[in-house]
Coordinates of C-alpha atoms and ligand atoms in Angstrom, one line a residue:
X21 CA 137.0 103.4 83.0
X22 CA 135.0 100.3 83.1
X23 CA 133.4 98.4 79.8
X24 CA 130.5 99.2 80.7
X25 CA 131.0 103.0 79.7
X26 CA 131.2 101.7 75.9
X27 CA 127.5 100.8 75.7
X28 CA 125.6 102.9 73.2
X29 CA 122.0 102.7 71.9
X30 CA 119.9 104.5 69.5
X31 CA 117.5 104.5 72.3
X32 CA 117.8 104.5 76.6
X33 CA 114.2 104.4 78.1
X34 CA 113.9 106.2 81.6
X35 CA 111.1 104.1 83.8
X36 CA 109.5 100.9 82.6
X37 CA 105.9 101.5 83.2
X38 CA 103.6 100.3 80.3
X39 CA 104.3 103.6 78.2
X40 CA 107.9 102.4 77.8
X41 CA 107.0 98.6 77.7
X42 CA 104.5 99.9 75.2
X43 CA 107.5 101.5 72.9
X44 CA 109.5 98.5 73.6
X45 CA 106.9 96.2 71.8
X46 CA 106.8 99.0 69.1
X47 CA 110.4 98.9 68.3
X48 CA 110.5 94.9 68.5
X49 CA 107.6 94.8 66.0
X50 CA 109.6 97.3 63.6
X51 CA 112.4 94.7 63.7
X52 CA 110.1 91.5 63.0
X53 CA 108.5 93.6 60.3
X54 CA 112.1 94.4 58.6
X55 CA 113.0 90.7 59.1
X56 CA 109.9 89.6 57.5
X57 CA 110.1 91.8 54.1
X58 CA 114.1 91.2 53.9
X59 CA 113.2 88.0 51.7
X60 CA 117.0 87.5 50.6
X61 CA 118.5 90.6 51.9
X62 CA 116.9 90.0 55.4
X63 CA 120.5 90.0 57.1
X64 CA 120.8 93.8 55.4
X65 CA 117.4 94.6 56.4
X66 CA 117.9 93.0 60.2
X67 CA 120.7 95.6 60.5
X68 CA 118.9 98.4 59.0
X69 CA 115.8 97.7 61.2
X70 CA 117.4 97.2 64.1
X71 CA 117.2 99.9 66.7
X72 CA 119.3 99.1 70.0
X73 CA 117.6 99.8 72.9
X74 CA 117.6 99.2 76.7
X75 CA 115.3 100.4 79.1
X76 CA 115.9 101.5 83.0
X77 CA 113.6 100.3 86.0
X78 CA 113.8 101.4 89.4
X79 CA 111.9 98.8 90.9
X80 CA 113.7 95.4 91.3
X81 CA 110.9 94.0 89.0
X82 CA 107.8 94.4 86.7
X83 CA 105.6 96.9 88.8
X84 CA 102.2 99.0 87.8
X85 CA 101.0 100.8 90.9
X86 CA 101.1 97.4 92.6
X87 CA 99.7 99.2 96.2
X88 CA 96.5 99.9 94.2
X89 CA 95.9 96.4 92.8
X90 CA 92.4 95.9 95.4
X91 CA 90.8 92.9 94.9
X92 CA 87.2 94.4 93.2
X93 CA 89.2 97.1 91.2
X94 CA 88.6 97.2 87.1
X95 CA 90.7 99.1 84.4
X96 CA 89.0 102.4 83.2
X97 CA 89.6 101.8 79.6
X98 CA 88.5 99.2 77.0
X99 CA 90.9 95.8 77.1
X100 CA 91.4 97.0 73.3
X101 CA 93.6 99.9 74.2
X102 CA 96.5 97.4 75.6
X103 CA 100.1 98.0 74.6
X104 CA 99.8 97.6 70.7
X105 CA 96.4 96.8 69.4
X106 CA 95.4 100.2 68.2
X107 CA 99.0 100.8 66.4
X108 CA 98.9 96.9 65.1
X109 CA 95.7 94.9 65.6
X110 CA 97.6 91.9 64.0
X111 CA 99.9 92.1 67.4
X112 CA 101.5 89.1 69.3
X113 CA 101.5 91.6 72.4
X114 CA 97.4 92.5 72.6
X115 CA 95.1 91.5 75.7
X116 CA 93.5 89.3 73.3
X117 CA 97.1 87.2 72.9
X118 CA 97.5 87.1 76.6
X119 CA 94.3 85.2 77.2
X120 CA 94.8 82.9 74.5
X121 CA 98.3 82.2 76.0
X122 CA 96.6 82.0 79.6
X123 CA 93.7 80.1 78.0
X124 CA 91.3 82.1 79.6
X125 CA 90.0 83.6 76.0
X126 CA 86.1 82.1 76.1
X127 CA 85.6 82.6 79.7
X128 CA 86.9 86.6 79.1
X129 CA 84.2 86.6 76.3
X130 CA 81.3 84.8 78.4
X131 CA 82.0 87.7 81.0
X132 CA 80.8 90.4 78.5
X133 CA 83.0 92.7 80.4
X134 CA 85.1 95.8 78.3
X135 CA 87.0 96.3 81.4
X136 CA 89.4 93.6 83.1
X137 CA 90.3 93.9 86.7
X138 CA 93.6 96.2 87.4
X139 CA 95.2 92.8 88.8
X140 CA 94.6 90.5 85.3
X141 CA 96.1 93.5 83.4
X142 CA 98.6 93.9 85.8
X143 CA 99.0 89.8 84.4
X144 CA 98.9 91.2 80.9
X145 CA 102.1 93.6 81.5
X146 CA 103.8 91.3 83.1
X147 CA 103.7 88.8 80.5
X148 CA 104.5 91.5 78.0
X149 CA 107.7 92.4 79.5
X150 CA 108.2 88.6 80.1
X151 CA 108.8 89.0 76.2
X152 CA 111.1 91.7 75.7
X153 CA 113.2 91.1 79.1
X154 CA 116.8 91.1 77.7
X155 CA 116.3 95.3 76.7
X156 CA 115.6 96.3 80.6
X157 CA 117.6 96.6 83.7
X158 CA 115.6 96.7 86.7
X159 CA 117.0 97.8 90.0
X160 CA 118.4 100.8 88.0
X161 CA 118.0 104.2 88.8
X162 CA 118.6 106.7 86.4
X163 CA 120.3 109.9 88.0
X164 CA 121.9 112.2 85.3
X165 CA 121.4 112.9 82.0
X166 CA 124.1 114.8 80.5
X167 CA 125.9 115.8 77.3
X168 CA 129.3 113.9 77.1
X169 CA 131.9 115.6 78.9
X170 CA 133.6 118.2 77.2
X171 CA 131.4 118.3 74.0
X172 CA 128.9 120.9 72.3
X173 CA 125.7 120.4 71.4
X174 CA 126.1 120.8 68.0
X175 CA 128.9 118.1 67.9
X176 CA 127.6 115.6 70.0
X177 CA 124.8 112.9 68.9
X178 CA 124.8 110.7 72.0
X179 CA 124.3 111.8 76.0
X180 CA 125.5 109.8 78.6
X181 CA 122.9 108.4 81.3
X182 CA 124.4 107.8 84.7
X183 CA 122.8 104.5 86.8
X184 CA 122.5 103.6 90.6
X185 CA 121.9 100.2 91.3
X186 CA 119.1 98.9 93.9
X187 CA 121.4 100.1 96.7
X188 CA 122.1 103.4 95.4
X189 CA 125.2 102.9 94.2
X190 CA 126.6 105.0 91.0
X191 CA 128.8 103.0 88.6
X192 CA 126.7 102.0 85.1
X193 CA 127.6 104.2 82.6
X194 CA 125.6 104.1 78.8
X195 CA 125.1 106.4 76.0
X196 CA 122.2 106.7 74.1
X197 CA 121.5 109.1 70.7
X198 CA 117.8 109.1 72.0
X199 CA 116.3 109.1 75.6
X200 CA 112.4 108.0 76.6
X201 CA 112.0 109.7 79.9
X202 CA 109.0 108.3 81.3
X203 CA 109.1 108.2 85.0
X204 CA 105.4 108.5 85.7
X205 CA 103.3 111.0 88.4
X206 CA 104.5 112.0 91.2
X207 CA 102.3 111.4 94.0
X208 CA 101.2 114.5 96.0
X209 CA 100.1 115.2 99.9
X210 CA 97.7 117.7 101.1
X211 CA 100.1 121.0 102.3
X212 CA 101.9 120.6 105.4
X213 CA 101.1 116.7 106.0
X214 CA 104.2 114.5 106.1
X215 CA 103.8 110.4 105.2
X216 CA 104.9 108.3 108.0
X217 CA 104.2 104.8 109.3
X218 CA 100.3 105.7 110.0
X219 CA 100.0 108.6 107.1
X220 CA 100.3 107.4 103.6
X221 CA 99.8 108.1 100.3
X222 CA 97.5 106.1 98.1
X223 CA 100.7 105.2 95.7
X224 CA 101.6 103.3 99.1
X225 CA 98.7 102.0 100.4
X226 CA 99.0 98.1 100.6
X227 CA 102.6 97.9 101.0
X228 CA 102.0 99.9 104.1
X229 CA 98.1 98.8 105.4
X230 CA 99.9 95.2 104.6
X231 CA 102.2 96.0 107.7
X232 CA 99.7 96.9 110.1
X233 CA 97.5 94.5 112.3
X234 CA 93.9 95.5 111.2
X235 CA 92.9 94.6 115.1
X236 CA 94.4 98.2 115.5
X237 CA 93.0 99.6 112.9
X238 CA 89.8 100.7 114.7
X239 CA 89.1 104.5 113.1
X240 CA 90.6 105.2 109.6
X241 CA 90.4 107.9 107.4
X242 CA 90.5 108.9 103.3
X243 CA 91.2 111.9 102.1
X244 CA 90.1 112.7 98.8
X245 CA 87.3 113.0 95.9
X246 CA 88.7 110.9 93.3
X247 CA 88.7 106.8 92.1
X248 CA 91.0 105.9 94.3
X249 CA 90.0 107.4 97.4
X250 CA 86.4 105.6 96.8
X251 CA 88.2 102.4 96.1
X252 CA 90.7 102.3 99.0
X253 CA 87.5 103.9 101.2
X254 CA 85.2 100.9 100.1
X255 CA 88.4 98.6 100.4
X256 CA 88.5 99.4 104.1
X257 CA 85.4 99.5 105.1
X258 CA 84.8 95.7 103.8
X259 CA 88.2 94.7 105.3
X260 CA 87.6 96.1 108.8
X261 CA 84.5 94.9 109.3
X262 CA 85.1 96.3 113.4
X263 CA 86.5 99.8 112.0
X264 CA 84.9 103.7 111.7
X265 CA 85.7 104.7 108.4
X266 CA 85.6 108.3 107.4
X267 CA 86.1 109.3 104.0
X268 CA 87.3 113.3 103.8
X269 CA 86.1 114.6 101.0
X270 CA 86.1 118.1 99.7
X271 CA 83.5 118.6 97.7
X272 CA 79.9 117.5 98.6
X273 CA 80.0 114.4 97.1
X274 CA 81.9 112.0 94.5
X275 CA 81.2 113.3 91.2
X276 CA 80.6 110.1 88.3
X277 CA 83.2 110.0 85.6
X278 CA 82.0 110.4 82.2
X279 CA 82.5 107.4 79.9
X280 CA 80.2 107.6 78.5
X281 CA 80.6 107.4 74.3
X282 CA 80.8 111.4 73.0
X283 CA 82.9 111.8 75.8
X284 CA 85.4 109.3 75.1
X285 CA 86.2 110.6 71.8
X286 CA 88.5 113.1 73.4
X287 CA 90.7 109.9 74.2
X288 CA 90.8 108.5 70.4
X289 CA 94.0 109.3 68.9
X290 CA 92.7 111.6 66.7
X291 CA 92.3 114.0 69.5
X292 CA 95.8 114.3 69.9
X293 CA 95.9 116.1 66.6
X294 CA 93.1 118.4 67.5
X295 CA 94.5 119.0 70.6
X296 CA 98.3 119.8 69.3
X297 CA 97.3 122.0 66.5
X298 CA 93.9 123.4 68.2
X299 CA 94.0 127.3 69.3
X300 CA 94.5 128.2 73.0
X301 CA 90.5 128.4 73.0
X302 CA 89.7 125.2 71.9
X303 CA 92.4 123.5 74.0
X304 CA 90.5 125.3 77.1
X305 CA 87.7 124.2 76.1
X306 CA 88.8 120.3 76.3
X307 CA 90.0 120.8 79.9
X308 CA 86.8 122.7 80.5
X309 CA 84.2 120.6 79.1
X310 CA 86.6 117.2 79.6
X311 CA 88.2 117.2 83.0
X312 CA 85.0 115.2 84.7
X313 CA 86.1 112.2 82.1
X314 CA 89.8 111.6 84.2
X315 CA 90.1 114.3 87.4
X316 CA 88.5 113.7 90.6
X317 CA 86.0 111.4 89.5
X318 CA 85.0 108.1 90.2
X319 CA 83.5 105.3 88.0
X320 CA 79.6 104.9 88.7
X321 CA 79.9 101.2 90.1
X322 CA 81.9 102.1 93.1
X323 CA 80.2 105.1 93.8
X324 CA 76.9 103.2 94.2
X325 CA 78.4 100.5 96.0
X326 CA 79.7 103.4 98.7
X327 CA 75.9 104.3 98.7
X328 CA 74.4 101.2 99.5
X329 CA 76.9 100.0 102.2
X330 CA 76.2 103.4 103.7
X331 CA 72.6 103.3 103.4
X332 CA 72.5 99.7 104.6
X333 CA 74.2 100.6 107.7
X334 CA 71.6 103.3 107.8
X335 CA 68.7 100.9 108.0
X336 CA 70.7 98.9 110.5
X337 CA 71.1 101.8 113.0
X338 CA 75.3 102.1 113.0
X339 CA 77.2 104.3 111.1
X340 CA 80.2 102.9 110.4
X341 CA 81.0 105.1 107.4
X342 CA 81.1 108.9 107.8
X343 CA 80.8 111.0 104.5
X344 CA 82.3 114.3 105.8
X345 CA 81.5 116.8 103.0
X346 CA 83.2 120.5 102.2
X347 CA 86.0 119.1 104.3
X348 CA 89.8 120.1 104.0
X349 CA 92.5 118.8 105.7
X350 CA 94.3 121.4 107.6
X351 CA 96.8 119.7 109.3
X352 CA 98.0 116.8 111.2
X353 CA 100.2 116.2 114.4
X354 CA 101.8 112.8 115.8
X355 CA 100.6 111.6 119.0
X356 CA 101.8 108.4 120.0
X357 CA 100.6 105.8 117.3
X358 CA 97.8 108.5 117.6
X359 CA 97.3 110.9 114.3
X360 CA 95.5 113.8 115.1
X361 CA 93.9 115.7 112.1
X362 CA 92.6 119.2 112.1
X363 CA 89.7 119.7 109.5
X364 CA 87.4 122.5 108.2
X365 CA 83.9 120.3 108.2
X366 CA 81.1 121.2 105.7
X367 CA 79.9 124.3 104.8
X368 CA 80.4 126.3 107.8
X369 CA 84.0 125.4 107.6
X370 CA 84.2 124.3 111.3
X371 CA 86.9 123.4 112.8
X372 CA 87.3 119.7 114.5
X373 CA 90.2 117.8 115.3
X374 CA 89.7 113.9 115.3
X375 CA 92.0 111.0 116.5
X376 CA 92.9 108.4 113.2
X377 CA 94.9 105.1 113.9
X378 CA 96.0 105.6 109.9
X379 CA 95.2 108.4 107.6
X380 CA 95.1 107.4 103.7
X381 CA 95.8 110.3 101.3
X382 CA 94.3 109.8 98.4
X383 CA 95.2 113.1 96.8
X384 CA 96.1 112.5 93.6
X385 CA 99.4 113.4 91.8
X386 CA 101.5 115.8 90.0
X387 CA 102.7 115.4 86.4
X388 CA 105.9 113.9 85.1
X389 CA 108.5 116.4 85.8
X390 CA 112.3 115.5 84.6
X391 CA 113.6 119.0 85.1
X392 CA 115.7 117.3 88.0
X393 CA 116.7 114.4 85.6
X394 CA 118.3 116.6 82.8
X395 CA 120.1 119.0 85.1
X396 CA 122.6 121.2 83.1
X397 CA 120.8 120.3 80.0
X398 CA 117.8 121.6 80.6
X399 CA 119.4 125.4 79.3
X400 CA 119.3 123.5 76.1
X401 CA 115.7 122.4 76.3
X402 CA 113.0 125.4 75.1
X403 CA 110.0 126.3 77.0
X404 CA 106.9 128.4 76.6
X405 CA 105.2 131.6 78.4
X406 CA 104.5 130.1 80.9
X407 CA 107.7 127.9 81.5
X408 CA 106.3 124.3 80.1
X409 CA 108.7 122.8 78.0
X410 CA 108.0 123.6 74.4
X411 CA 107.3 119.8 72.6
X412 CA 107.3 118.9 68.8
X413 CA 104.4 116.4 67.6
X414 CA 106.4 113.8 67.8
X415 CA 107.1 114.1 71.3
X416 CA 110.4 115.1 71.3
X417 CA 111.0 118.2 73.4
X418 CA 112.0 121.3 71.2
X419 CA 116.0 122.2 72.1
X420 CA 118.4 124.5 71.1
X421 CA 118.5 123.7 67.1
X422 CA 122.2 122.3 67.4
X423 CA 121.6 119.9 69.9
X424 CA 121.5 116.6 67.7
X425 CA 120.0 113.9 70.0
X426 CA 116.1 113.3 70.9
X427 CA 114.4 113.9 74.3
X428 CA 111.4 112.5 74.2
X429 CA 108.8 112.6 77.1
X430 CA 106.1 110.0 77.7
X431 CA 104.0 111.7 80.1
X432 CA 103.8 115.0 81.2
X433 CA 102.7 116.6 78.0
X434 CA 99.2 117.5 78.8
X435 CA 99.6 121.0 77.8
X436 CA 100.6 120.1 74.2
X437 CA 99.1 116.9 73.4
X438 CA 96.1 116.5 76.1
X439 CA 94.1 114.2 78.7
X440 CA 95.7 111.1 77.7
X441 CA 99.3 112.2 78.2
X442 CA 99.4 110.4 81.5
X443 CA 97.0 107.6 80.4
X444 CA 97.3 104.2 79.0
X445 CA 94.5 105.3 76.1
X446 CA 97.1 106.0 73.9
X447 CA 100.2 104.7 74.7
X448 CA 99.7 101.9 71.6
X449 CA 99.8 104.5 68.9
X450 CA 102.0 107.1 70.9
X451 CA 104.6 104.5 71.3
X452 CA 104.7 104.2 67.8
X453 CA 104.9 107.5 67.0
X454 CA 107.7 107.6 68.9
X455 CA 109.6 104.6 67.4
X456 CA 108.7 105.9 63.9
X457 CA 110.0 109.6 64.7
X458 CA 113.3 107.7 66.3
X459 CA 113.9 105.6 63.1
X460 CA 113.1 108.4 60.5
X461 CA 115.5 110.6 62.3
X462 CA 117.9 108.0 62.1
X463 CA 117.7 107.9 58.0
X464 CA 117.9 111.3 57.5
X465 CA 121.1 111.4 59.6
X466 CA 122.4 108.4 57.5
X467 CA 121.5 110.7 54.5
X468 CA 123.4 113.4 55.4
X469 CA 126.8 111.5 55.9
Ligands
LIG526 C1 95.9 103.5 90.8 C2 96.0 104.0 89.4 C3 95.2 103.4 88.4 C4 95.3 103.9 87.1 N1 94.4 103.3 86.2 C5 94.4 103.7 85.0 C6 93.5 103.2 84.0 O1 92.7 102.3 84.3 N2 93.5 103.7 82.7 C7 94.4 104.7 82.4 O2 94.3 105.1 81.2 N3 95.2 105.2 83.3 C8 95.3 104.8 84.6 N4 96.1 105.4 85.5 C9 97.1 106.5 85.1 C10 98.5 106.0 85.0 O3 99.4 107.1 84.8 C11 98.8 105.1 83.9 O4 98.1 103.9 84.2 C12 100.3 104.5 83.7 O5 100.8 104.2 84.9 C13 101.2 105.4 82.9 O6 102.3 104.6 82.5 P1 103.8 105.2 82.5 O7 104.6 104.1 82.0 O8 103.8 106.4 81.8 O9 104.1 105.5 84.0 P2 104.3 104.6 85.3 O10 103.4 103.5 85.2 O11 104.1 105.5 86.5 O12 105.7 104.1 85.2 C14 106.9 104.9 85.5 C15 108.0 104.0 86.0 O13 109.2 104.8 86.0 C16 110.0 104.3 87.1 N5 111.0 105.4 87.3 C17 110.8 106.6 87.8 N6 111.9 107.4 87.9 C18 112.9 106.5 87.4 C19 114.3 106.7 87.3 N7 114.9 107.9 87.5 N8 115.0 105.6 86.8 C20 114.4 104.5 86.5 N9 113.1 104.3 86.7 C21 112.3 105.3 87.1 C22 109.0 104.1 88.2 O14 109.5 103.2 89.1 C23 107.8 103.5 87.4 O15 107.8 102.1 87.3 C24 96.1 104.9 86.8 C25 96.9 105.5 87.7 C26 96.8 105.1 89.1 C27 97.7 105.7 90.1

């Protein structure tokens, strides 16, 4: 047994995206605050505020879908819902910090813009993690998360999280009385279509175009209706300036995303609330009415953009960009550095097979599922009708009452608490819900001893 295996926290996070960076602020900020009201007794108060923590990363270092940062792309929320503003507007940690720090503040201002490109908030995370580096391990993988060997639920207050390093290999051991799972969405390809060297996902997409000569790169395809699929498809078509780019889409056009004020209400925090303790109805009727302000949509800008490169080839006699409408992929085959795609094309579903020298699947993602991650103790986790893991307020998955240590999931809770489950909107005040749950849980414990 190594000494590694003696490391315990109150709290392990599973992924460092910004949800978890997000709680990591929170708990730091609960620490300053205790520190700051200790006055005399600030040394009792430092112990009694301090929540141990350490976070897990996969990725060697700081990361936010990095193969998406294009060059013209902008954030689809408001600067103001960064990692902590909307719990603590007073925060060292806000957007508004960062460009003082960067001493960019005035020239943000002058820009009169709500929404920063992905790559300067991509800046902003990694100077928020800059901050709070000594709590996370990157190049970890967490693999297991188990009850300690040999104990019952009922008697056990800790589980033990199993780690591979960056090459895969087991051997860091830690305990922790609550885990953050919050591994993030899990990318998703249309049926029957394997990724390969010339068949990606979007979650992939510079990383792999990056490796490619664009010379070669003469007839490309997107698949998909969504933001990305119109970003990586006007991306392309600027880049390649030689290229055919066909953008495979399957509706009849890319829908606009709404956001605009009313609409963006269902993002407030409030919403969570209405969304948790709402009826079955009324929580249909936010996916019903709602789903056009996230899902297969795409921000107004770059739609109009696609237009008027499209148009202006149109006046110019070529037709570089193909818009091929009511079109599903139904399957692809390797030929060579050849991809050959079969499609049902527009409304007569007819069937084509065209030659790609890269195929980009933009096709969007499946929620955060950590079934895999808890193995055995998944028995002791509940679920509902129809199999979804049953989740208090706070959070915390609902388990077996005897089972003494909190699972909480960040992401992957849009059936209980709603649309922004896998978005940044609310990760500032989730976060802290989260740390508050953690650190009330953790008095009433002390009260019962
Ligand atoms: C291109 C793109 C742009 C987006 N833009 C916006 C936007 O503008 N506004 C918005 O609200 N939402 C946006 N989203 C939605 C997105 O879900 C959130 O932006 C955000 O990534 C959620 O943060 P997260 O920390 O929950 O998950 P992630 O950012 O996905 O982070 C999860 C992390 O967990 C790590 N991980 C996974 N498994 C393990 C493991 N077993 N052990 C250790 N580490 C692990 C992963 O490497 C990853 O770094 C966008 C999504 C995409 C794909």
């Amino acid at each position: 047994m190594s000494d590694r295996e003696h490391e315990i926290y109150d709290v392990v996070g599973i992924g460092f995206g910004p949800s978890n960076l997000s709680l990591a602020i929170a708990l730091e900020e609960y620490r300053d605050n205790g520190r700051a009201n200790g006055g005399e007794n600030g040394r009792a108060h430092d112990q009694e505020n301090e929540i141990s923590s350490l976070f897990f990363e996969r990725q060697p270092t700081f990361g936010w879908h990095r193969n998406m940062l294009l060059p013209s792309a902008t954030m689809q929320i408001s600067f103001l819902k960064d990692l902590a503003t909307f719990r603590n507007p007073t925060s060292s940690f806000s957007f508004v910090a960062f460009l003082h720090a960067s001493g960019r503040l005035p020239q943000f201002v002058n820009n009169q813009d709500f929404f920063p490109t992905r790559q300067e908030f991509h800046q902003y995370l990694e100077w928020a993690q800059a901050r709070v580096a000594d709590r996370i391990a990157y190049g970890s993988d967490v693999t297991s998360i188990r009850l300690l060997p040999g104990a019952v639920p009922e008697l056990s207050d800790r589980l033990r999280l199993e780690v591979a390093d960056a090459a895969g290999r087991a051997g860091r051991v830690v305990e922790a009385r609550n885990v953050v799972v919050s591994t993030g969405l899990v990318p998703s390809m249309p049926e029957g279509t394997e990724r390969d060297e010339r068949v990606w996902h979007s979650s992939e997409f510079l990383e792999k175009y990056r490796r490619m000569n664009p010379a070669e790169l003469r007839r490309v395809a997107v698949v998909g209706a969504g933001q990305s699929a119109a970003e990586i498809t006007r991306f392309l078509y600027d880049e390649l300036p030689h290229a055919q780019v066909s953008a495979v889409i399957p509706s009849y056009g890319y829908s606009v995303a709404d956001d605009t004020p009313f609409a963006n209400q269902i993002f407030d925090p409030g919403a969570v609330d209405d969304y948790y303790f709402g009826t079955d109805q009324t929580r249909e009727a936010f996916w019903r009415y709602h789903r056009n302000t996230n899902y297969s949509v795409v921000d107004d800008e770059v739609i109009r953009d696609l237009y008027r490169r499209s148009y202006d080839d149109e006046v110019r006699g070529v037709e570089r960009l193909q818009f091929l409408n009511l079109t599903r992929v139904t399957g692809v085959k390797r030929a060579g550095v050849e991809t050959r795609v079969s499609l049902q094309v527009g409304p007569d579903a007819e069937v084509r097979e065209l030659e790609f020298d890269a195929l980009v699947c933009a096709t969007g993602y499946n929620g955060m599922e950590p079934t895999a991650l808890l193995g055995d103790l998944d028995r002791h986790c509940l679920r509902d009708e129809a199999g979804r893991y049953r989740m208090e307020r706070d959070y915390r998955i609902v388990t077996d009452p005897e089972m003494r240590c909190g699972i909480y999931l960040q992401g992957g809770t849009e059936h209980t608490h709603g649309l922004t489950s896998s978005l940044l909107s609310n990760i500032a005040v989730r976060s802290g819900e989260i740390a508050d749950s953690i650190v009330a849980r953790r008095a009433r414990k002390a009260d019962v001893r």
